[in-house]
XYZ file of C-alpha atoms in Angstrom:
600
model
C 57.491 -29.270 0.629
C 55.979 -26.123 -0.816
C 53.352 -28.107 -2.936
C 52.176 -29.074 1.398
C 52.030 -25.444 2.002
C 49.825 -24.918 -0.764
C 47.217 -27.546 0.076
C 45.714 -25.869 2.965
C 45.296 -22.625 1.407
C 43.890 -24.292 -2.065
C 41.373 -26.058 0.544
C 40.359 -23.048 1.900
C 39.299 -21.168 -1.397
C 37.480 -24.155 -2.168
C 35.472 -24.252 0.950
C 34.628 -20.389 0.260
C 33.864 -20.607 -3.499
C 32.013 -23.890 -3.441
C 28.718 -22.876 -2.289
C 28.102 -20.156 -3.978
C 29.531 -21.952 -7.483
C 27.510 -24.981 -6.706
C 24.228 -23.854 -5.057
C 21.459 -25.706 -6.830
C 18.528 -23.466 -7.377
C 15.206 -24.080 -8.248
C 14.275 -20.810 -9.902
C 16.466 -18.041 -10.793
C 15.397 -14.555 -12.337
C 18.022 -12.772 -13.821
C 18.598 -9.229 -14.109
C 15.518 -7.956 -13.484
C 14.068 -4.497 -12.091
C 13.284 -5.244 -8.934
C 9.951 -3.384 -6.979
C 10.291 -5.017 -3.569
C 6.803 -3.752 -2.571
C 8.218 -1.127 -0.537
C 8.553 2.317 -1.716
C 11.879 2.235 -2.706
C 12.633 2.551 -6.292
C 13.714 -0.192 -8.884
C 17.073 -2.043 -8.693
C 18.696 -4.276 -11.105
C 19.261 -7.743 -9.196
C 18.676 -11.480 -10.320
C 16.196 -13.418 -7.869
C 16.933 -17.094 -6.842
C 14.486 -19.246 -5.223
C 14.438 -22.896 -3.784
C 11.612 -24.739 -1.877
C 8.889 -22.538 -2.410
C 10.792 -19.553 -0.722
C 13.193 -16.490 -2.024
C 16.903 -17.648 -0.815
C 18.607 -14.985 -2.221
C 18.851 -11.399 -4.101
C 21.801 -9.669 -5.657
C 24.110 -10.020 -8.100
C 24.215 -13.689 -8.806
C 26.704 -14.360 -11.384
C 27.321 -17.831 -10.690
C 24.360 -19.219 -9.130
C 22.464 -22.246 -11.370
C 18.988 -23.229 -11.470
C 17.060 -25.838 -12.721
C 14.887 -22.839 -14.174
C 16.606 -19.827 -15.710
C 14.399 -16.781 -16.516
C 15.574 -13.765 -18.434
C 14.045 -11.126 -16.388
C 16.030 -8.378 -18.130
C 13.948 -5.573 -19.682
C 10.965 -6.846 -16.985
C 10.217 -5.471 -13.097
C 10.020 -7.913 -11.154
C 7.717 -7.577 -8.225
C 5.973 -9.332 -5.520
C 2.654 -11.650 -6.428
C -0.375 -9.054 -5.989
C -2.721 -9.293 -3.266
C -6.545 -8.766 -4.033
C -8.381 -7.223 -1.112
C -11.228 -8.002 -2.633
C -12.611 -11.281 -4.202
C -15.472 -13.740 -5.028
C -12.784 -15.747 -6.632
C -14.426 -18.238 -3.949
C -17.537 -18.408 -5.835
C -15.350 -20.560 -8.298
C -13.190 -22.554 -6.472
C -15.539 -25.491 -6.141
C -15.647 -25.730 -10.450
C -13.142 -27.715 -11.801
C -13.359 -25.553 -14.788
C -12.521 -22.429 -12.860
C -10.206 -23.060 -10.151
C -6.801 -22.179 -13.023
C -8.148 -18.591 -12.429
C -6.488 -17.321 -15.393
C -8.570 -14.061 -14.893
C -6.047 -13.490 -12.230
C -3.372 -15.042 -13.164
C -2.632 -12.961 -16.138
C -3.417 -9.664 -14.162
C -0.423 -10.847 -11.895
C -2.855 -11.761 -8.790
C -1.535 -14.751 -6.941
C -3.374 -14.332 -3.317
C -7.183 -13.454 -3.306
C -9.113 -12.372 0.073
C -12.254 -14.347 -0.113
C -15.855 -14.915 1.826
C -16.164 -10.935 1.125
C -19.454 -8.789 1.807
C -20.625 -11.039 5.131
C -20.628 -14.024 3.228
C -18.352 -16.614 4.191
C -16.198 -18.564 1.687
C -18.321 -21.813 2.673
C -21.831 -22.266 3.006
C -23.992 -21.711 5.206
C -24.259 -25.426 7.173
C -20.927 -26.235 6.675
C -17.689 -25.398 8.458
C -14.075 -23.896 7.210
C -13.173 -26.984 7.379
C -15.689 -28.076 4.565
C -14.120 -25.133 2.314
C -10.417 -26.681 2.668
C -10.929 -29.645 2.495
C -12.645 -29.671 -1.086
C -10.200 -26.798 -2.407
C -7.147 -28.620 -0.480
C -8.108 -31.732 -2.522
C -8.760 -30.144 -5.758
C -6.159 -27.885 -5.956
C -6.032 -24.294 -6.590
C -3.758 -22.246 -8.647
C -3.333 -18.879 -6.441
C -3.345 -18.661 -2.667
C -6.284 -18.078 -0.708
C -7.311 -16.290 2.714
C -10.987 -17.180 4.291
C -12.557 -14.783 6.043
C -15.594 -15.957 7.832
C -18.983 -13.397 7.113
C -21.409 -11.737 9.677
C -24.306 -11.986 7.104
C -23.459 -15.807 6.991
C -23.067 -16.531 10.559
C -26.046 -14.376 11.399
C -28.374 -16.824 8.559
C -27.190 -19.852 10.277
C -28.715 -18.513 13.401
C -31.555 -16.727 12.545
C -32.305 -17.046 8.762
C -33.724 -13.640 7.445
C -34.934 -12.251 10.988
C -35.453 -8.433 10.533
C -34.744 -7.827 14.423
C -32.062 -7.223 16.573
C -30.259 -11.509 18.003
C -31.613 -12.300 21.544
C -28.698 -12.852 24.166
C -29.051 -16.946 22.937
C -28.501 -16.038 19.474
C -26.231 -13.526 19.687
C -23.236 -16.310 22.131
C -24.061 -18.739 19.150
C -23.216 -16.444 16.386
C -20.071 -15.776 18.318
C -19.179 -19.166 18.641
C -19.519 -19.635 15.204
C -16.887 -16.692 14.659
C -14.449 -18.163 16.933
C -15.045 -21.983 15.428
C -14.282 -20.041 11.958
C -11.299 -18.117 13.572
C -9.881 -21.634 15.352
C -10.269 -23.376 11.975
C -8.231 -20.810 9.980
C -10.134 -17.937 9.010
C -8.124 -14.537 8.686
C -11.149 -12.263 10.116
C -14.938 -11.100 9.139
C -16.015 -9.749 7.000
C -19.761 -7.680 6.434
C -22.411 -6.511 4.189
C -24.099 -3.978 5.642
C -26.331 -3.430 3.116
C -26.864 -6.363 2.098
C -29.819 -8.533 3.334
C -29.320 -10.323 6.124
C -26.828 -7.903 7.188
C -28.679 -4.599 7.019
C -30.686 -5.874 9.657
C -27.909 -5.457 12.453
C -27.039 -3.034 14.988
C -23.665 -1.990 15.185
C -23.105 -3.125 18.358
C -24.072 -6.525 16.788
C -21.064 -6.155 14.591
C -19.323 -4.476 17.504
C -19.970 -8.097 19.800
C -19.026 -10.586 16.617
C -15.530 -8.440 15.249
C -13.969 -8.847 19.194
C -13.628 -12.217 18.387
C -11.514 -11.847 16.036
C -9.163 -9.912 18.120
C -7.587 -12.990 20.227
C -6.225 -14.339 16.993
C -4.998 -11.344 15.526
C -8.002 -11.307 12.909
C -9.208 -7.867 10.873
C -12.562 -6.694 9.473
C -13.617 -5.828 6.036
C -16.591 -4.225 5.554
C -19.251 -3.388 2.180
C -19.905 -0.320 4.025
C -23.439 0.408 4.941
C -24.215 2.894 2.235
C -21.765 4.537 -0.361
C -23.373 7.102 -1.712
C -25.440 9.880 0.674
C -24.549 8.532 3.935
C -20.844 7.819 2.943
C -19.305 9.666 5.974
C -22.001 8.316 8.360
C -20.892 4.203 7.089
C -17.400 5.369 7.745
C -18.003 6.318 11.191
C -19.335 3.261 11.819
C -16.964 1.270 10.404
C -14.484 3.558 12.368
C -15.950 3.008 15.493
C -15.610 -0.466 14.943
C -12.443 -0.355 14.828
C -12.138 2.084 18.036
C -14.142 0.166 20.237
C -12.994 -3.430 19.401
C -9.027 -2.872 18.722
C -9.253 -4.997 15.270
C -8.111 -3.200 11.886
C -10.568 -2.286 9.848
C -11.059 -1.981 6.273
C -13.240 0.285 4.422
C -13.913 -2.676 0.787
C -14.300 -1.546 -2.462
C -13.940 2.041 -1.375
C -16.567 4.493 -3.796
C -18.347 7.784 -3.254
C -21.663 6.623 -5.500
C -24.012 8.998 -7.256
C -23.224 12.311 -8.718
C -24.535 14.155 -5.924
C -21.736 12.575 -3.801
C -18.985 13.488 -6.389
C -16.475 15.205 -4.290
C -17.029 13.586 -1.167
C -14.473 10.828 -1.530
C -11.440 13.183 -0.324
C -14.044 14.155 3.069
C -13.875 10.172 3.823
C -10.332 10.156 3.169
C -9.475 12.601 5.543
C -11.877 11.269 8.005
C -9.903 8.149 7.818
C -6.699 9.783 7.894
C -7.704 11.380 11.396
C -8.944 7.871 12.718
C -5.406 6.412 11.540
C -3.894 9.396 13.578
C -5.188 8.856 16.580
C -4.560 5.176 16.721
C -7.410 3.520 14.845
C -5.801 0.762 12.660
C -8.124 1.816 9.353
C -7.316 1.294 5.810
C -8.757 1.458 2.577
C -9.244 -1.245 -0.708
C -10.404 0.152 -4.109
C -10.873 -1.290 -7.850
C -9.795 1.202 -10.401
C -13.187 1.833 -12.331
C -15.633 4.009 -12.112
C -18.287 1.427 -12.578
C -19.546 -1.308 -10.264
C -21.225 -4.505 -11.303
C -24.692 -3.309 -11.539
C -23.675 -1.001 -14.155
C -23.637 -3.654 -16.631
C -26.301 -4.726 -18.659
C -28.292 -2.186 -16.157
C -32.031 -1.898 -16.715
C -32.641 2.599 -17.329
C -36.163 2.025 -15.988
C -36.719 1.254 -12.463
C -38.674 -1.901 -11.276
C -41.560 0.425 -10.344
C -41.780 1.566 -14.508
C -42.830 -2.057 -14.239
C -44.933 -2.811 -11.902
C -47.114 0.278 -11.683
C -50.993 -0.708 -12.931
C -49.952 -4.131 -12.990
C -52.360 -6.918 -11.252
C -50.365 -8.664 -7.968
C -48.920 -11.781 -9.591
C -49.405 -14.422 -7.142
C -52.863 -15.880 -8.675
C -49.980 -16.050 -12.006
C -47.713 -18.194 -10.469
C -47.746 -21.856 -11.305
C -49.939 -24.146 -9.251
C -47.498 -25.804 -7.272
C -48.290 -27.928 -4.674
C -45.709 -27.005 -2.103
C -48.055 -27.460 1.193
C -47.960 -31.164 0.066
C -44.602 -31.082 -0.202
C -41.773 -32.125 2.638
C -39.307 -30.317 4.019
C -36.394 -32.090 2.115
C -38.757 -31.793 -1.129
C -39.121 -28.091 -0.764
C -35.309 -27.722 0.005
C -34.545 -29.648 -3.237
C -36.660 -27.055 -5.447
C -35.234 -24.170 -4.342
C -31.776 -25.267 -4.357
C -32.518 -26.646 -8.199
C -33.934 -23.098 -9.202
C -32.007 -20.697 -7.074
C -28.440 -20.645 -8.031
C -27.562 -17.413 -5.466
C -28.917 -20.009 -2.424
C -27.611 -23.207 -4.092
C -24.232 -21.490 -3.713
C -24.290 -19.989 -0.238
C -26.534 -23.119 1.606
C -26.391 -26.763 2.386
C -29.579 -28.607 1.727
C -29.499 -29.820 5.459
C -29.467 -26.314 6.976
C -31.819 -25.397 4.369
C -34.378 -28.503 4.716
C -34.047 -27.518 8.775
C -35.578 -24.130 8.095
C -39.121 -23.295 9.420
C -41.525 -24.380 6.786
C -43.190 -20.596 6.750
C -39.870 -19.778 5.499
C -39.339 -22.601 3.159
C -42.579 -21.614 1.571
C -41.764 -18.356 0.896
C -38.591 -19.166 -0.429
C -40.190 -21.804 -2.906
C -42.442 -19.028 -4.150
C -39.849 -16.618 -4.786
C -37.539 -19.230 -6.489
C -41.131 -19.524 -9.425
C -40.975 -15.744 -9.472
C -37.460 -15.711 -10.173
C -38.031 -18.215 -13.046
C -40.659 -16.991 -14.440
C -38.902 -12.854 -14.520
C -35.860 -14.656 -16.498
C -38.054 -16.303 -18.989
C -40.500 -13.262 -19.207
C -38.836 -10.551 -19.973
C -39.731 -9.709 -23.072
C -42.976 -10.022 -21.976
C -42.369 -7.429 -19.370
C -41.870 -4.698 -21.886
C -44.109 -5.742 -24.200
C -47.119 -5.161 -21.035
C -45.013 -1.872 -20.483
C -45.501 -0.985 -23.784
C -48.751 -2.009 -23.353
C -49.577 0.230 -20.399
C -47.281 3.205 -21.626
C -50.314 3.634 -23.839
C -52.353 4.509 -20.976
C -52.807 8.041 -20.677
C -52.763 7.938 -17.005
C -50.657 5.049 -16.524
C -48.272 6.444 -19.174
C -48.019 9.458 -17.463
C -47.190 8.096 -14.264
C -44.443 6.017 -15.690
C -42.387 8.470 -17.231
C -43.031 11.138 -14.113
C -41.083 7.818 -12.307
C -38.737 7.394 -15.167
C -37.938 11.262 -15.075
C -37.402 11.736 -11.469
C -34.754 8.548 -11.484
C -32.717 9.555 -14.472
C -32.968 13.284 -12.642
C -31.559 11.380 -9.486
C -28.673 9.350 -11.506
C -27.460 12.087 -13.815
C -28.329 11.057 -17.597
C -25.273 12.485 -18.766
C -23.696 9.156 -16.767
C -25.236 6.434 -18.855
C -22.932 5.507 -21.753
C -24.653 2.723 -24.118
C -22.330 -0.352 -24.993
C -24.514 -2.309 -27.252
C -27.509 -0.994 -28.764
C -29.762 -2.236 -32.243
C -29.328 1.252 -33.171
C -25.363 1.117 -34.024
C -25.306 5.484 -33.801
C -25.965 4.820 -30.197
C -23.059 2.781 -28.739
C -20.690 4.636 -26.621
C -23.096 7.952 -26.792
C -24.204 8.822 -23.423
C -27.950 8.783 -22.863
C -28.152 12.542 -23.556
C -26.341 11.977 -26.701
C -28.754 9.604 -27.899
C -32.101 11.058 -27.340
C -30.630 14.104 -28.776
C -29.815 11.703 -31.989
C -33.370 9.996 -31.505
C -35.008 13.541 -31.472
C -36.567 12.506 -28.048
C -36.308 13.616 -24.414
C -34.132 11.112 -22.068
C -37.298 10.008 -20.991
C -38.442 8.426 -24.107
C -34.592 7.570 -25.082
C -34.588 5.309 -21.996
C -37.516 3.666 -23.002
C -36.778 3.342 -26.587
C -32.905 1.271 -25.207
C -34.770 -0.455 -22.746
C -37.395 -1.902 -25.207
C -34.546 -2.876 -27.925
C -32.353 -4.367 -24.668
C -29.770 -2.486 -25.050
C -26.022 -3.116 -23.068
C -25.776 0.455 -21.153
C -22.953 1.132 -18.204
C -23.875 3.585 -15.089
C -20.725 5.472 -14.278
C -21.739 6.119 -10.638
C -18.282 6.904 -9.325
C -16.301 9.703 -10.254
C -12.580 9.609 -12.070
C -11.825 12.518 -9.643
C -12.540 10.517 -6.893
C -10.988 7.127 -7.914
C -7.770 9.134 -8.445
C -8.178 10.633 -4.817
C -8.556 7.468 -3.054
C -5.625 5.737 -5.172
C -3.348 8.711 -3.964
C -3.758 8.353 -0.268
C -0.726 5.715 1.547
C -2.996 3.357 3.056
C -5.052 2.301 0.029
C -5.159 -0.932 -1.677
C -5.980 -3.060 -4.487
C -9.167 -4.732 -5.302
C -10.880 -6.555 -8.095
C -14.710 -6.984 -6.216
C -14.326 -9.705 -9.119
C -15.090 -13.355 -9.600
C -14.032 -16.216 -12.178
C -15.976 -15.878 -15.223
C -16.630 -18.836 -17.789
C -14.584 -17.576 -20.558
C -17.139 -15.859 -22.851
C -19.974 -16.330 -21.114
C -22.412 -13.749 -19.679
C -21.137 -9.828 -19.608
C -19.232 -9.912 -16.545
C -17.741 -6.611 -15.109
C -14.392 -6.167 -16.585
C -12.447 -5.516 -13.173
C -12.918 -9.528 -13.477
C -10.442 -9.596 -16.341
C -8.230 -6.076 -15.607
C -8.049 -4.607 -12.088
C -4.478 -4.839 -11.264
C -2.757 -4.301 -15.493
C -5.227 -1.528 -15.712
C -3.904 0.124 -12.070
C -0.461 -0.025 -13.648
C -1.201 0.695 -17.430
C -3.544 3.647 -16.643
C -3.150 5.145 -13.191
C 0.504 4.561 -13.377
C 2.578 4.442 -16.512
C -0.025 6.474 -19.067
C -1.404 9.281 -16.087
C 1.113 8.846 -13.655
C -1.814 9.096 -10.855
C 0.835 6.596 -8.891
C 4.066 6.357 -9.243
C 4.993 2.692 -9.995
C 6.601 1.846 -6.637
C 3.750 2.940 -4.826
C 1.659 1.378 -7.486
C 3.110 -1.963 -6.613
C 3.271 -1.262 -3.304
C -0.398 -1.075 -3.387
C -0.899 -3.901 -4.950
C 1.566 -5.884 -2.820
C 3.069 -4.889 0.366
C 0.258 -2.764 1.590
C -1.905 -5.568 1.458
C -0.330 -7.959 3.355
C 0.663 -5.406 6.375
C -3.221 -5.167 6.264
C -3.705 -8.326 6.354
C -0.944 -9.404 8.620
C 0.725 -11.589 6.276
C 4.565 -11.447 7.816
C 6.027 -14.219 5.030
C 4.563 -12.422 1.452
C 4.220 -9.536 -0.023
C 7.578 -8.469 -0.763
C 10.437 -9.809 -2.550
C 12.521 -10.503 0.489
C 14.821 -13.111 1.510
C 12.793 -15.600 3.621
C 9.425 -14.753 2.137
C 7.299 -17.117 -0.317
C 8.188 -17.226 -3.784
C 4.953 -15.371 -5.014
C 6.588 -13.556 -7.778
C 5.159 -11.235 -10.762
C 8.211 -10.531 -13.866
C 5.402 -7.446 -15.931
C 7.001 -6.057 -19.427
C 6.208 -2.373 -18.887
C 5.616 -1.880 -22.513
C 2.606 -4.214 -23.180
C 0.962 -4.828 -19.549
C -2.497 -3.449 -20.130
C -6.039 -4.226 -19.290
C -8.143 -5.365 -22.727
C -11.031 -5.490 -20.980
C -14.265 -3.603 -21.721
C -17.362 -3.402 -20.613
C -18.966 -4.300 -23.665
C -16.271 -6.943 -24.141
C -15.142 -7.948 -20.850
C -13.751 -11.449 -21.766
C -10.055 -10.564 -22.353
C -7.090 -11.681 -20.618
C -4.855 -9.289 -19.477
C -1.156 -8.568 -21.687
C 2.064 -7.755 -20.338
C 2.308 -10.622 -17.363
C 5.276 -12.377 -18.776
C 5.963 -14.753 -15.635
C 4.516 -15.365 -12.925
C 5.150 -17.287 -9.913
C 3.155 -19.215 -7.404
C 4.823 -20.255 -4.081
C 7.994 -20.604 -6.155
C 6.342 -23.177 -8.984
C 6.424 -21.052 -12.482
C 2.770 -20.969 -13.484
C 2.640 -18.181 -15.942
C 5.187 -18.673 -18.689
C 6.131 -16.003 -21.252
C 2.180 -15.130 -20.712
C 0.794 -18.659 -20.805
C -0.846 -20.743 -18.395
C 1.918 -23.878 -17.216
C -1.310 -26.098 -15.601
C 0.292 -25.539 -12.399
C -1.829 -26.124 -9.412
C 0.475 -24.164 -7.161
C -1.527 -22.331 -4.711
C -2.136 -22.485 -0.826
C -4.669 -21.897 1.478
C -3.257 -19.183 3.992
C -4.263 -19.772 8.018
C -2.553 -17.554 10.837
C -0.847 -20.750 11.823
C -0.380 -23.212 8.963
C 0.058 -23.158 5.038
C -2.103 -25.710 3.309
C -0.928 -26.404 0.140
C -3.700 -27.801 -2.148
C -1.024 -30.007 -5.003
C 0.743 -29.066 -7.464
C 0.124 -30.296 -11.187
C 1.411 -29.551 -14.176
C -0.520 -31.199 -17.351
């Protein structure tokens, strides 16, 4: 009798402990410090996720997992979000599309088809783009945006004029094909050929398409250095007049004589914001951009002053007697930039004027790579000149006077005294004047960085709330070439240097940046946080070694301190190594696409 009046109760604390003893898991972080990607400050929680998605947080004592990770002594955060990326440029190479770049600076969701290029080429479709990295798979997610500079090609190639009505509905359509097929917004390049050409009421008519399907714009701003505050009126006013939010890319106040001016755009941006302009800001945390490395001192007019024109120098190529498909061949076989960004079709469909021209510049091209020693050995040539010498450093002078010699720092230089001496430093060393100094490195081809950004300034736009992260980078063959190091070190170096050494940020809103931030920007509503419900896109960073290795005289070096990471749930980075997990999805407003999973 009182065994029966035990049964029902003994049932009932089985019902209630059972699924919590017996919930199968497929990845559970334990005891981590969690940074939710909100501002709110660590707490000490294990992490369990299942199907891709976070389940549950808390204390988790008798959960089980198929994979148990000792998160103790690590913060565990959500996946970071790069604003910024030609990750795109890539994706297509079997070779590159592991990304480890970004993987082990805790990126797991790049913004791509950046600076009014879109992240397919010109002649194909979004649909093109995911199919190919859909099939391929990819090992971080990916958002498409579709690019004003692209769309306005497709209609009317290099055109230095303002669309007629005609052109102007097609290059619409095109945005709102891109925007039906799963692109997140537009993005532009404003200085950027073909983009520079356009009004902005151009960009004005193309960004309200986005605004049906709940897109954003991301702009290269028109100019970043003298008219700074003019671009960000623009890009403000884009924003006003079209309802879409607006981001100001790879943020920068360029040139000396602009140091200073980054906190004026701030607080231009600030006001917008205020009154009800959705704007926001990405940066990279260098004080570099790409054309600082490996950057010629001389200008291209040191070069081409007293020289003959070169066209009775170019190659006799028959190109009139060549067809349209024949012509389209060459150039994409000696152009990489339009082998990447065209389809032979479109290209082949071109008006043969153009196709010409483009043939002839593709032999230049050649012919500058393979000649450049020859180059300076004519400049030396005419340096000897007493008038054409004379000329050439009055032109050397006044650029260095424009650029601030005091901002060149050499990397890599025959004359081992000179690395990492400013070029002041090293003509006073040489016994020269910065004139001659800049000759003497250009001649022996010396490495030499342009630091045409402030620190002042990259620490005022990291400190305002409505900044995020960006790389500007791409996916470098290991080794290869001297790519910026942002490439290799945007996000370790944020935390390492602007957050745990100088305290700049303080980590939350470090993270935040990195995380959170981004997505409200975007208008991702299921990542970007460690949340219940939300994709597992998870970072577990060991305070004590994360760090950015990269230089820019040795850029190739994988980021430490990225001890697991976490695509869409599937453990890709393990204990800092690479898992061959092909975990990552391409990100529509309506759909996730996964693109496969593998694991070698």
């Amino acid at each position: 009798m009182r065994t029966r009046l035990w049964l029902p109760l003994l049932a009932a604390l089985l019902a209630l402990a059972t699924p919590l003893a017996a919930q199968d898991y497929d990845v559970l972080l334990r005891g981590g410090q969690v940074l939710d990607g909100t501002d709110a400050q660590a707490r000490v929680a294990d992490v369990a996720i299942k199907n891709g998605k976070i389940a549950r947080i808390g204390n988790l004592p008798n959960a089980r997992a198929r994979t148990v990770i000792d998160a103790r002594g690590l913060f565990v955060t959500p996946g970071f979000i790069d604003m910024h990326s030609h990750a795109d440029w890539g994706f297509g190479e079997p070779e590159l599309n592991r990304a480890l770049n970004n993987l082990t600076q805790g990126i797991t969701t790049v913004v791509v088809g950046q600076d009014g290029r879109s992240a397919w080429r010109v002649g194909e479709t979004i649909g093109d783009a995911i199919r190919v990295w859909s099939a391929q798979g990819l090992a971080e997610n990916a958002i498409l945006l579709v690019g004003h500079g692209s769309v306005r090609r497709e209609v009317m190639g290099e055109a230095e004029r303002a669309p007629t009505a005609e052109e102007l509905e097609r290059m619409r359509a095109l945005v709102r094909q891109a925007m039906a097929g799963g692109a997140y917004g537009i993005s532009t390049g404003l200085s950027y050929v073909p983009g520079r050409f356009s009004t902005t009421e151009e960009v004005i008519a193309l960004t309200r398409e986005v605004k049906p399907y709940g897109g954003f714009y991301i702009s290269h701003l028109r100019n970043q250095g003298d008219q700074l505050l003019e671009s960000v009126y623009e890009t403000i006013r884009i924003g006003r007049e079209t309802g879409v939010p607006v981001v100001h890319s790879h943020f920068k106040a360029s040139g000396w004589q602009n140091f200073g001016k980054a906190r004026l755009a701030m607080e231009r941006i600030a006001e917008a914001r205020a009154a009800g302009v959705a704007a926001w800001v990405d940066v990279y945390p260098w004080t570099t951009s790409s054309d600082g490395i490996d950057v010629d001192l001389l200008p291209p007019a040191a070069f081409t002053i007293g020289r003959a024109d070169d066209s009775a120098a170019l190659p006799n190529v028959p190109f009139e007697t060549m067809s349209s498909e024949e012509l389209a061949a060459f150039i994409l076989a000696g152009n990489g930039w339009i082998r990447r960004t065209t389809t032979a079709g479109w290209l082949a469909a071109r008006p043969r004027t153009e196709l010409l021209e483009l043939a002839r510049g593709t032999v230049r091209q050649l012919l500058r790579g393979s000649n450049r020693q020859v180059g300076r050995a004519a400049l030396l040539a005419r340096l000897q000149d007493p008038v054409l010498g004379d000329s050439i450093r009055r032109i050397i002078g006044g650029a260095l006077d424009r650029r601030g010699p005091e901002l060149y720092v050499i990397e890599d230089a025959a004359d081992d005294r000179l690395d990492g001496k400013t070029l002041a430093e090293a003509a006073g060393l040489l016994g020269v004047d910065v004139v001659e100094a800049a000759i003497r490195l250009d001649l022996m081809d010396a490495h030499v960085t342009h630091f045409h950004m402030s620190e002042p300034d990259v620490e005022e736009i990291l400190g305002w709330d409505f900044t995020a992260i960006s790389t500007d980078g791409t996916l470098p063959y290991f080794g290869i070439g001297i790519p910026h190091p942002r490439s290799y070190g945007s996000f370790t170096r944020l935390i390492r240097h602007y957050s745990l050494d100088r305290q700049v940020l303080a980590l939350p809103r470090a993270i935040r940046a990195a995380t959170g931030l981004a997505a409200d920007m975007i208008g991702l509503k299921d990542r970007g946080y460690v949340k219940e419900g939300q994709w597992a896109d998870i970072v577990a960073l060991d305070p004590k070694t994360i760090d950015s290795c990269a230089t820019y005289a040795r850029p190739h070096c994988y980021s430490t301190g990225i001890e697991y990471l976490l695509v869409n749930g599937v453990v890709t980075l393990e204990r800092g190594r690479y898992t061959g997990a092909l975990a990552g999805h391409i990100l529509t407003p309506r759909a996730v696409i996964p693109t496969g999973i593998a694991t070698e």
